[in-house]
Coordinates of C-alpha atoms in Angstrom, one line a residue:
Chain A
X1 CA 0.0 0.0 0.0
X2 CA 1.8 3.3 -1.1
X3 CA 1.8 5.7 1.2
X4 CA 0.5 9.1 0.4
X5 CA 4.0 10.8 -0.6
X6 CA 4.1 14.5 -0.9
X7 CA 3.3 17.7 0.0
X8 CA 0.2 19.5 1.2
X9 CA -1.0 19.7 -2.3
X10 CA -1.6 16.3 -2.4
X11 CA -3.6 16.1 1.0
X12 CA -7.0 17.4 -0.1
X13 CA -7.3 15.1 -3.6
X14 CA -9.4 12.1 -3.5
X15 CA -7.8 9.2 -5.5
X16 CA -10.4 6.8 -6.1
X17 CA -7.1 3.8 -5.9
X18 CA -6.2 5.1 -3.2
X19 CA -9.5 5.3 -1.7
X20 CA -10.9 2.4 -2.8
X21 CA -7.4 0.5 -1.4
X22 CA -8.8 0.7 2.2
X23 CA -11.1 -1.6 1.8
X24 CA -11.2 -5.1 2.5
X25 CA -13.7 -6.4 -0.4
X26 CA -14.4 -5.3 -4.2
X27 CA -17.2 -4.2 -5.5
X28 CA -18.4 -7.6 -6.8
X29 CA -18.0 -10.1 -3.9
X30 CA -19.5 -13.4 -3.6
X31 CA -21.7 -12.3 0.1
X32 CA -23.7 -9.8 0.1
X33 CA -21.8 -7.2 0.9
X34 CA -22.3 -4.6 3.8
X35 CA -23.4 -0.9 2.0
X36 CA -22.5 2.1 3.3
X37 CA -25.0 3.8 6.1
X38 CA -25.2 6.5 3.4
X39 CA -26.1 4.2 1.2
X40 CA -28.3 2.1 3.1
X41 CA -30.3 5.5 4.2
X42 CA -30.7 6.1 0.6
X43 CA -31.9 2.9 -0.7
X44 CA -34.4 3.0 2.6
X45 CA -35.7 6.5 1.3
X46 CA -35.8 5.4 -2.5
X47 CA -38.3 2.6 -1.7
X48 CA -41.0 1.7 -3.9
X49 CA -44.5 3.3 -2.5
X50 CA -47.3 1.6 -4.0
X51 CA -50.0 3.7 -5.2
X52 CA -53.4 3.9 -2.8
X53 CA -56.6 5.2 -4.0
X54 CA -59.1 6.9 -1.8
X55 CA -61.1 4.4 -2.6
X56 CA -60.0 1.1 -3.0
X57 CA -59.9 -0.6 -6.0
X58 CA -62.4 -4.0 -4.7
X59 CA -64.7 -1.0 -3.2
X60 CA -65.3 -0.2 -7.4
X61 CA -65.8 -3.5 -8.9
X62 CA -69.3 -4.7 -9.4
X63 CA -69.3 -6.2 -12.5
X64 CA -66.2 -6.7 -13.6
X65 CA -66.8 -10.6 -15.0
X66 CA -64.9 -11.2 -18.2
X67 CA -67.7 -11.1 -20.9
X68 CA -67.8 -14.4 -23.2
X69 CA -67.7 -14.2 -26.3
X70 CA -71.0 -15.3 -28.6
X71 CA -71.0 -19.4 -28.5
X72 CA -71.8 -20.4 -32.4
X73 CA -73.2 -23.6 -30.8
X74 CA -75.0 -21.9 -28.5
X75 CA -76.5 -20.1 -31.1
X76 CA -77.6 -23.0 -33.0
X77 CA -79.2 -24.5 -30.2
X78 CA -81.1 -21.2 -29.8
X79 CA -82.1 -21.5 -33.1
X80 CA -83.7 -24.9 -33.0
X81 CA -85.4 -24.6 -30.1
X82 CA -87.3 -21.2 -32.0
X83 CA -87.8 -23.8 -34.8
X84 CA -89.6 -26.4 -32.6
X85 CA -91.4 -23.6 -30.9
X86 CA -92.5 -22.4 -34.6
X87 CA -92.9 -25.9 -36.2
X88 CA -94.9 -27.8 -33.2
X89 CA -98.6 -27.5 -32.4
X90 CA -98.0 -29.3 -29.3
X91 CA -95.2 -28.4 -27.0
X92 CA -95.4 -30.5 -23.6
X93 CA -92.7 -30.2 -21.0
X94 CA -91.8 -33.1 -18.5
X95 CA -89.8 -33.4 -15.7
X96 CA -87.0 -36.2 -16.6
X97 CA -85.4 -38.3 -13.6
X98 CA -82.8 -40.3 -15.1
X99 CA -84.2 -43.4 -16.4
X100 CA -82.4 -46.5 -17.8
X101 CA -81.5 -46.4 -21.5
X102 CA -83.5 -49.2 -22.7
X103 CA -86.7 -47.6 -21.0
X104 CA -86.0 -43.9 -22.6
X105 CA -85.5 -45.9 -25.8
X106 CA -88.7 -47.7 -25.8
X107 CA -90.9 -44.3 -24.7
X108 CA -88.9 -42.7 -27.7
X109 CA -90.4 -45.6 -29.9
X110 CA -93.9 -45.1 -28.9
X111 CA -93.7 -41.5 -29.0
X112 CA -92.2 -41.8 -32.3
X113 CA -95.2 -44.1 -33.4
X114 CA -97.5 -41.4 -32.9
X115 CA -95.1 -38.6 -34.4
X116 CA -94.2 -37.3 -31.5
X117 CA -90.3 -36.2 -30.8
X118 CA -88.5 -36.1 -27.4
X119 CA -86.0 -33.0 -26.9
X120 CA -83.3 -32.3 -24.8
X121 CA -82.6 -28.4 -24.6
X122 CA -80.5 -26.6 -21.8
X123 CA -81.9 -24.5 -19.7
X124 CA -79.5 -21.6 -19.8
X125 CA -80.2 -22.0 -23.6
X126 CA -84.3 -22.0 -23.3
X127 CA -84.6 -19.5 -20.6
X128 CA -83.0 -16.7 -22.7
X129 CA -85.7 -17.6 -25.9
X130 CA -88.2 -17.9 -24.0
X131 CA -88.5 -15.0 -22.1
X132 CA -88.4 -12.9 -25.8
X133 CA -90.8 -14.8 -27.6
X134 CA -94.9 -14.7 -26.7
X135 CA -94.6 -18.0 -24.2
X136 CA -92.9 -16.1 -20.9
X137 CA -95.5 -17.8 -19.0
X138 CA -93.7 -21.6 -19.6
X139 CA -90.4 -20.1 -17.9
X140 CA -91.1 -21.3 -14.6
X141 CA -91.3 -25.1 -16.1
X142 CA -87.8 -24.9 -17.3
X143 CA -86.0 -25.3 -14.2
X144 CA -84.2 -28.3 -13.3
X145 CA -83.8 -31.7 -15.5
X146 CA -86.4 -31.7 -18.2
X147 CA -87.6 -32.6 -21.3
X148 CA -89.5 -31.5 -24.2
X149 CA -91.9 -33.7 -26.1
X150 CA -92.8 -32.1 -29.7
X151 CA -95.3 -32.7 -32.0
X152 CA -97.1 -31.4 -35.6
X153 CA -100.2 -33.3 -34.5
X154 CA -102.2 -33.4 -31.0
X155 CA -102.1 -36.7 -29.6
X156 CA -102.5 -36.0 -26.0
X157 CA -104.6 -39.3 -25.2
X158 CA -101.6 -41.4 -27.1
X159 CA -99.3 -39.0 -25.4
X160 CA -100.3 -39.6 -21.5
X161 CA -101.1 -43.4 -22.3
X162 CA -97.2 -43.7 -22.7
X163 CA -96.0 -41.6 -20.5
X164 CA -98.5 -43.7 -17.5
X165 CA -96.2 -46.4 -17.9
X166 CA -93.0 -44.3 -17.5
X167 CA -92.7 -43.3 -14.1
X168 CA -89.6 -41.2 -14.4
X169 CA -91.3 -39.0 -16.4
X170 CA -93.5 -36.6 -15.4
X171 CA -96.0 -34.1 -16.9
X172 CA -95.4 -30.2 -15.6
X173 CA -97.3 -28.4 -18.5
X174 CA -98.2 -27.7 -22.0
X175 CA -98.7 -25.8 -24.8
X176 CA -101.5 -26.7 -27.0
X177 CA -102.6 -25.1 -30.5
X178 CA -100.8 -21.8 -28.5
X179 CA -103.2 -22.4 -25.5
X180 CA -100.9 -23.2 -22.2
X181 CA -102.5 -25.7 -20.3
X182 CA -101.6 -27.5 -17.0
X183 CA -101.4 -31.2 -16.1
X184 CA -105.2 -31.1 -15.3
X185 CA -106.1 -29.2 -18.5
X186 CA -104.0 -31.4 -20.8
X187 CA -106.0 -34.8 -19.1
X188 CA -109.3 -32.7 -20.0
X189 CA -108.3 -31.9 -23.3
X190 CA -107.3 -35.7 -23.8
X191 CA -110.8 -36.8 -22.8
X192 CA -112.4 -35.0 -25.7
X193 CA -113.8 -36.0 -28.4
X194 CA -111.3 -36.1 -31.7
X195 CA -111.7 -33.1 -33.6
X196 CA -113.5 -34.5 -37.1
X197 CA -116.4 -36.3 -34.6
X198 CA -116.7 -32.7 -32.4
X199 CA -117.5 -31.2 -35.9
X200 CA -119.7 -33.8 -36.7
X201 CA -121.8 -33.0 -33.2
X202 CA -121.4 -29.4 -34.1
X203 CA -123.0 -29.9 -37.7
X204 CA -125.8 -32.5 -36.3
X205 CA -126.3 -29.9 -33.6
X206 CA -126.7 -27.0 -36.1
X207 CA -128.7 -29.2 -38.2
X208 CA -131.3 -30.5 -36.0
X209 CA -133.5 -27.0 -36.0
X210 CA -134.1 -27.0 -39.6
X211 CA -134.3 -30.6 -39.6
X212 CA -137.6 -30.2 -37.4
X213 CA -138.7 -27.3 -39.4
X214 CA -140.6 -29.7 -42.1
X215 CA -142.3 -31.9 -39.5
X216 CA -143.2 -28.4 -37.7
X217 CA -144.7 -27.0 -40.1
X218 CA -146.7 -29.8 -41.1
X219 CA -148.0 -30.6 -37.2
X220 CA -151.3 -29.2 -37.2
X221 CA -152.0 -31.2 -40.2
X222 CA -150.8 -34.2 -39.0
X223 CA -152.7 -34.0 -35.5
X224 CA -155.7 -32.9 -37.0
X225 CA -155.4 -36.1 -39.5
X226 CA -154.5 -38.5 -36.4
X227 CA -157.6 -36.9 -34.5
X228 CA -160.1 -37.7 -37.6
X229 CA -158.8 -41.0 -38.3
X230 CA -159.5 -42.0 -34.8
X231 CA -163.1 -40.2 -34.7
X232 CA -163.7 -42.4 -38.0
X233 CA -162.4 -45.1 -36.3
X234 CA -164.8 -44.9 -33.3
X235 CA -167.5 -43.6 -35.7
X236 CA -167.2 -46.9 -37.4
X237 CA -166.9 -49.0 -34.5
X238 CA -169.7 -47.5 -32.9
X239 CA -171.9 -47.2 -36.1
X240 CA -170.7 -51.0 -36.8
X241 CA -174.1 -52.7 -37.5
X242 CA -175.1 -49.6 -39.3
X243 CA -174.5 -48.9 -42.8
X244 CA -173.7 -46.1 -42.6
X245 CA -170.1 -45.6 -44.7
X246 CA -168.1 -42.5 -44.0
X247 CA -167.3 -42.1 -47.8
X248 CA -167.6 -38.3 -48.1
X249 CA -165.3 -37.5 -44.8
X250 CA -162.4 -39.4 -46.1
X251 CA -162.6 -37.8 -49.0
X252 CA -162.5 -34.7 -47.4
X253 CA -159.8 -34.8 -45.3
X254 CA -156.5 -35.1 -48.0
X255 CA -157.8 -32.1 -49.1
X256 CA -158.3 -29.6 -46.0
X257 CA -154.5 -29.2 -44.6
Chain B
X1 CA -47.1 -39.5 -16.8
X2 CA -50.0 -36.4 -18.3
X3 CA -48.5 -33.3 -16.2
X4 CA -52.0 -32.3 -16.5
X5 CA -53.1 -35.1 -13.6
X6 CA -51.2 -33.2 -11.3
X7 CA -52.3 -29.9 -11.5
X8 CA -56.4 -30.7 -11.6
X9 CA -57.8 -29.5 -8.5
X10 CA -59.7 -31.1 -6.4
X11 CA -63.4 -30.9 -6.7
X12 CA -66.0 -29.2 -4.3
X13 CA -69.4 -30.4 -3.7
X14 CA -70.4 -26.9 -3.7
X15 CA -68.5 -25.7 -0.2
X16 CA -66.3 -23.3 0.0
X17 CA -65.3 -20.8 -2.8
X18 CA -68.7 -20.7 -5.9
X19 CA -71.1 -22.2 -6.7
X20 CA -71.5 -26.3 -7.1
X21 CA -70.8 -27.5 -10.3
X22 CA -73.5 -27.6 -12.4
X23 CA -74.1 -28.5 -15.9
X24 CA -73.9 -26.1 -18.5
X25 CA -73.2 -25.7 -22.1
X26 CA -69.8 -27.3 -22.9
X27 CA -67.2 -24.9 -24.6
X28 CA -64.2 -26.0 -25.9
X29 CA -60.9 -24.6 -26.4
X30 CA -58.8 -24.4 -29.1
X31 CA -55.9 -26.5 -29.1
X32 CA -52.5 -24.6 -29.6
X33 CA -51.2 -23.9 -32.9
X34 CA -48.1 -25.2 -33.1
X35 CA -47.5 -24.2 -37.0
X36 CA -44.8 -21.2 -36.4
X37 CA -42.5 -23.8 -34.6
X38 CA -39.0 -24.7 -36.3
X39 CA -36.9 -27.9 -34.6
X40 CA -33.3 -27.3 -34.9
X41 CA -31.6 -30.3 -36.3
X42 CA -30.5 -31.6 -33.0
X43 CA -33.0 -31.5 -29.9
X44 CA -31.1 -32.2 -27.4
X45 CA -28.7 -29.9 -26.0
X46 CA -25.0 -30.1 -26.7
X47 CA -22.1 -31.4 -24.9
X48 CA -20.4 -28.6 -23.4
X49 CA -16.5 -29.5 -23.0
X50 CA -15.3 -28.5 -19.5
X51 CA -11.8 -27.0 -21.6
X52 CA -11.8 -25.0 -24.8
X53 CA -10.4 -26.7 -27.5
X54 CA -7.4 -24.3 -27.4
X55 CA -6.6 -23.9 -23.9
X56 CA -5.4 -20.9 -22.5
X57 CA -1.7 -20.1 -22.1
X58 CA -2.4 -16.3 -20.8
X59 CA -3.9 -16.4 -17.4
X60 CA -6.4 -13.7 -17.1
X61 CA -7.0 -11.1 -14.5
X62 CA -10.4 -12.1 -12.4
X63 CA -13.1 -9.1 -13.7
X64 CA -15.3 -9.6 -11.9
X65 CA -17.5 -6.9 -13.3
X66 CA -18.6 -9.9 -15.9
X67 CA -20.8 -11.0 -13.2
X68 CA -22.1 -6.9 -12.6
X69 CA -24.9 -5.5 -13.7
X70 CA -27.8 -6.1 -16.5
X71 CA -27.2 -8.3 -19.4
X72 CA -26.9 -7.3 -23.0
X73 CA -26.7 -10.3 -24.5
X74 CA -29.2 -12.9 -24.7
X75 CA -32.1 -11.6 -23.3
X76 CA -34.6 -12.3 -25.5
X77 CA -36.3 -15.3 -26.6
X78 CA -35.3 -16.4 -30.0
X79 CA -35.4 -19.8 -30.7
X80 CA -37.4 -21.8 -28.2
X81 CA -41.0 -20.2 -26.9
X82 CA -39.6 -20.7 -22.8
X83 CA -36.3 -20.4 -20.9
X84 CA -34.5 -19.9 -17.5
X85 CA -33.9 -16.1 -16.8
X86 CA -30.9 -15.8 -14.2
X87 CA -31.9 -13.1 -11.9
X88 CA -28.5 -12.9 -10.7
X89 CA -25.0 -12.5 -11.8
X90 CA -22.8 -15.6 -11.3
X91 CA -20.5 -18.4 -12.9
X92 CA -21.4 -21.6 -14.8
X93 CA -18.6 -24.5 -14.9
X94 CA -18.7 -27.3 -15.9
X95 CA -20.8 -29.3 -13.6
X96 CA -23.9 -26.9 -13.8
X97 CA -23.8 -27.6 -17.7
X98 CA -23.5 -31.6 -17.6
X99 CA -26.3 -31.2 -14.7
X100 CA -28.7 -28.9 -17.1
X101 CA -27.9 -31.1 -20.1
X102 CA -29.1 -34.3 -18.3
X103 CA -31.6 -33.2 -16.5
X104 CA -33.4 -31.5 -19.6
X105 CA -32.3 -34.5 -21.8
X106 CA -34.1 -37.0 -19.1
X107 CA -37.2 -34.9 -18.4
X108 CA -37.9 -33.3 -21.9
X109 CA -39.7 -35.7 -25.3
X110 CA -36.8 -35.2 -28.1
X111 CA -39.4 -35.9 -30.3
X112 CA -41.7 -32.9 -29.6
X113 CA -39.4 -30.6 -27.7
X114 CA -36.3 -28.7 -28.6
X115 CA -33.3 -27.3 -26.5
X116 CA -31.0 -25.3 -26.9
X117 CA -28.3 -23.2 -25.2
X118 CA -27.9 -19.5 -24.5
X119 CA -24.6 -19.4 -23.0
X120 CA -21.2 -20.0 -24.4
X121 CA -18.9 -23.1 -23.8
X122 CA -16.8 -22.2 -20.8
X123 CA -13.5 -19.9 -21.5
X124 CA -12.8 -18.0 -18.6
X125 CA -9.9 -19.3 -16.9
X126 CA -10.2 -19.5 -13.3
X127 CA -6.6 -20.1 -10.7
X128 CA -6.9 -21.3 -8.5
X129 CA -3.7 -22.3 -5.4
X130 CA -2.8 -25.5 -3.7
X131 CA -4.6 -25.3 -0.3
X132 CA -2.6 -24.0 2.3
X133 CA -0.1 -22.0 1.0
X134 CA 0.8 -19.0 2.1
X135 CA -0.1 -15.4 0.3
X136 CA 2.8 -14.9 -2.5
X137 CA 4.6 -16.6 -5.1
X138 CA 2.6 -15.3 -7.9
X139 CA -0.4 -16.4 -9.6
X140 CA -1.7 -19.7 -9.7
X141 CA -2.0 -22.2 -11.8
X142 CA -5.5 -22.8 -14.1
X143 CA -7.8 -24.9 -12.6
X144 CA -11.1 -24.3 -14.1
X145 CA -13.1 -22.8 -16.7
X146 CA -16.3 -20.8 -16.2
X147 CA -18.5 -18.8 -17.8
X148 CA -19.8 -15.6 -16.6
X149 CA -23.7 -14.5 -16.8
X150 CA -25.1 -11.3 -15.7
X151 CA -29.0 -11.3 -14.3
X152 CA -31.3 -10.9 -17.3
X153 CA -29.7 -13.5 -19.7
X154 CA -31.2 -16.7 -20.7
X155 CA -29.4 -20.0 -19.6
X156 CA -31.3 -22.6 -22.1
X157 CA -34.2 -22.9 -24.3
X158 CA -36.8 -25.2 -24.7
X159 CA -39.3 -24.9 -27.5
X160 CA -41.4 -27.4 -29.5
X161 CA -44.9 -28.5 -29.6
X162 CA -45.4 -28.6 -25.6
X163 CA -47.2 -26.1 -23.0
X164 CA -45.4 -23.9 -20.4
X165 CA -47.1 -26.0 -17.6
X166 CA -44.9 -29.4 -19.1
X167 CA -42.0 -27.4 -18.9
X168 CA -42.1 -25.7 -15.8
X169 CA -41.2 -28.4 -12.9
X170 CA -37.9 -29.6 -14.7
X171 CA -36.9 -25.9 -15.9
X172 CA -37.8 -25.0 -11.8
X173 CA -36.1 -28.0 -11.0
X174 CA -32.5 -26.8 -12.9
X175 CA -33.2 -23.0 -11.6
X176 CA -32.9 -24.0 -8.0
X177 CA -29.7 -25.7 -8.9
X178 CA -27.8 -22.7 -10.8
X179 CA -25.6 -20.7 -8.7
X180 CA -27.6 -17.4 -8.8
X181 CA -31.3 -17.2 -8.9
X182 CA -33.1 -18.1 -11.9
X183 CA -36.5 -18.9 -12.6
X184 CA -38.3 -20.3 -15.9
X185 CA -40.2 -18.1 -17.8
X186 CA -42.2 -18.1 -21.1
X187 CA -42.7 -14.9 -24.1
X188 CA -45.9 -13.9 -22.2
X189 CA -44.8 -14.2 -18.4
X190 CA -41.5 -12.5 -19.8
X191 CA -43.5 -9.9 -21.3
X192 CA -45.9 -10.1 -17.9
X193 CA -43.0 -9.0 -15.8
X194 CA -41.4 -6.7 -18.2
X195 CA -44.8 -4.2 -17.9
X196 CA -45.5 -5.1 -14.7
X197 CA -41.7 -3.1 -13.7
X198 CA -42.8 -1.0 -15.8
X199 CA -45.9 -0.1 -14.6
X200 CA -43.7 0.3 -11.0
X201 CA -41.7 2.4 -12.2
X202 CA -44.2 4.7 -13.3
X203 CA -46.5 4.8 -10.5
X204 CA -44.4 4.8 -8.0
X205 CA -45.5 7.2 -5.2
X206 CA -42.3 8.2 -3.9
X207 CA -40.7 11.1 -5.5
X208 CA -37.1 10.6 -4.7
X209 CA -35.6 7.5 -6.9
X210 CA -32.7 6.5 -6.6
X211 CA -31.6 7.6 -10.1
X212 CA -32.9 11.3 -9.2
X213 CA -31.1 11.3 -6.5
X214 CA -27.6 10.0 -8.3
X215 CA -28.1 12.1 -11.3
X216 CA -28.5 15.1 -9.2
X217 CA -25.8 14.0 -6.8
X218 CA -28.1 15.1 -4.1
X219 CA -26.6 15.4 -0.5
X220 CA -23.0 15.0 -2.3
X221 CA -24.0 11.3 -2.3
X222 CA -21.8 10.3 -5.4
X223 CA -19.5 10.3 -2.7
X224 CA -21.1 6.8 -1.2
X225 CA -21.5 5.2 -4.3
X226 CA -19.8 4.3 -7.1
X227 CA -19.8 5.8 -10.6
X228 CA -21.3 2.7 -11.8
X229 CA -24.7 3.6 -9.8
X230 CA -26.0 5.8 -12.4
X231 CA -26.2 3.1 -15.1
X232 CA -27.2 0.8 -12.4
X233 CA -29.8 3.0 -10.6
X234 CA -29.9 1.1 -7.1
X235 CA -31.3 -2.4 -9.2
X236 CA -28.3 -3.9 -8.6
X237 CA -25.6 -4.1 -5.9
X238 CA -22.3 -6.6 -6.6
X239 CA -23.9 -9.6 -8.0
X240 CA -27.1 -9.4 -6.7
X241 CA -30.1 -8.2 -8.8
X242 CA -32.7 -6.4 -6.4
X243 CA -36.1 -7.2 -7.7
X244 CA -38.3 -5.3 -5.2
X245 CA -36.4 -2.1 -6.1
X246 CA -37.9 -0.3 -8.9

């Protein structure tokens, strides 16, 4: 270690060598070396502060959920259950407990026999079409496991025949011909009559009146006829050993209506 | 063995945390696109000899300022799509190199993953004297190579058609091994932490920095530091890279 050599002059300069000499580790050592309490003050005043709102930021959150983006098979699904909706005259909804396969295949085949499908739509997927098209009033159905049983026809006698021996299955509503109707309604509605013999009654019972115009109309003839024959009749009987033949009173009577 | 068994959590009959599971509409992910990927012609990383083929006759003095400071060299990822970042400045001999190079060789599929290495072949000479010896009698004789690496710099790379969550516990595994701190990372966590010291650095509440205070040799404290502060603004302090600092 040189000494410092020299005269006043040299006693006030700062030679980094020199400096740097008296101490006992480099600047690049392999422990962490002890800093300066300069230094240490500084780096303890040069901290990082982290920023903090008035208001913290979980105060100002409420719906923050990432938004997802548009499902193309959600989409479709939407769109066939609007078609079944538009397509079907009969739109029943069950409540499904899980059944074994060879059971749900056999309903399927008797429903099928009377052309009637059996759907499986999601809820999330339902709700959403539902509630903008005109049947808002079947949204409460659609809750929990269920199915849909659609059909171009209205076979609700078939319908409930089948679903009597399927347990697992149960009726919660329908819509019929755009009617909504409940379990009792859609028994009612299978008690009636089929639609071609209702019109029949409805013709017959249109019919009848002018059907008993005729024999109206031609009553007071007809009693008056009955009531002559029979006074002949006792006429004759009474007048029997007479001889006394009522000739010019049945000729009469055809012509006096 | 799927790495994917191990991280699927454990399922909750509707307890603690949300809601129970229920069923809902199924959405499905894409699978990665792989298409960009090149394999280098070997995928498995290199023997690294422990001497340079020409060894060296000079010995050189110890600079250790090749341990100081931020990298400039391989920083980025260029190659592969993940790495192992050293967050610290240190030296790499021989044994880290045969231990990175078999552990990555055992752990990784040659078939659908790529390696390769970041860091030269060692060349630094380090002397090294016979034990118990007094001080004096000049320098000693060579006894290893090394090679330095400054925090910032990538050790390996591993690309190929895998996911960062393969990759991670055998690139963890090597990290904890190296002599300085180092941790795997992948282009997006890379990028992650990149703006997330950025974002630090700008909203940072306190209005005396380090580099303010240097630059304006406030308090005469140039004095206390050396003239290598104002490059290295307080992030770094021998070999050590100080991550909380901003």
């Amino acid at each position: 270690m040189a000494a410092l050599g020299g005269g006043a002059a040299w006693r006030g300069a700062w030679l980094p060598a020199l400096r740097l000499a008296r101490r006992s580790s480099k600047a690049v050592t392999r422990h962490w070396k002890a800093m300066h309490l300069q230094r240490h003050k500084l780096m303890a005043l040069t901290e990082y502060l982290a920023p903090r709102p008035a208001v913290p930021e979980r105060c100002l959150r409420p719906a923050a959920g990432p938004q997802e983006e548009e499902n193309g098979y959600a989409r479709l699904l939407r769109r066939q259950v609007e078609e079944v909706f538009r397509d079907s005259r009969m739109i029943v909804v069950c409540q499904y407990n899980s059944m074994p396969g060879d059971d749900m295949v056999l309903m399927r085949h008797y429903l099928r026999k009377h052309n009637i499908e059996v759907k499986f739509f999601l809820n999330e997927i339902v709700r959403p079409v539902l509630s903008q098209s005109r049947y808002k009033n079947l949204l409460p159905l659609f809750v929990g496991r269920n199915i849909l049983l659609v059909s171009p026809e209205t076979k609700a006698k078939e319908m409930l025949r089948v679903l009597k021996g399927v347990p697992q299955v149960n009726l919660l509503g329908a819509c019929i011909d755009d009617t909504i109707l409940s379990r009792q309604g859609v028994e009612n509605f299978a008690k009636l009559p089929p639609l071609e013999a209702s019109q029949g009654q409805t013709v017959g019972a249109l019919a009848l009146l002018p059907s008993q115009t005729c024999s109206l109309l031609q009553h007071g003839a007809a009693h008056l006829t009955a009531l002559l024959d029979r006074h002949i009749r006792q006429l004759r009987d009474g007048a029997g050993e007479g001889a006394t033949p009522a000739g010019p009173e049945p000729a009469q009577s055809p012509g006096a209506p | 063995m799927g790495w994917w068994r191990l991280a699927r959590p454990a399922v909750a009959g509707g307890g603690a945390g949300g809601a129970a599971p229920r069923a809902a509409l199924r959405s499905w992910a894409m699978p990665p696109d792989y298409s960009g990927v090149t394999f280098p012609e070997r995928t498995k990383l290199k023997f690294m000899e422990k001497v340079p083929a020409v060894p060296k006759v000079q010995r050189e003095p110890r600079r250790l300022r090749d341990i100081r400071g931020p990298s400039r060299d391989a920083t980025e990822l260029t190659q592969g799509q993940y790495g192992i970042l050293a967050l610290g400045g240190g030296y790499l001999h021989w044994g880290h190199f045969e231990m990175i190079r078999l552990t990555i060789g055992r752990c990784m599929d040659p078939k659908t993953m790529f390696a390769v290495w970041r860091v030269p072949a060692p060349h630094k000479a380090v002397t090294r004297k016979s034990l118990g010896h007094r001080m004096g009698g000049g320098k000693g004789p060579i006894d290893h190579y090394v090679t330095a690496v400054k925090s910032g710099r990538l050790v390996v790379e591993v690309g190929g058609r895998c996911e960062f969550e393969e990759v991670k516990p055998f690139l963890t595994q090597v990290a904890r091994k190296l002599p300085f701190p180092a941790i795997p990372v992948s282009r997006d966590s890379l990028q992650q932490m990149r703006r997330e010291e950025e974002e630090r650095r700008l909203n940072n509440q306190n209005p005396w920095t380090f580099e303010r205070v240097v630059t304006a040799n406030m308090l005469g404290m140039r004095k206390y530091l050396s003239p290598r502060d104002l490059e290295l603004k307080g992030r770094y302090w021998g070999k050590y890279f100080l991550k909380h600092r901003v």
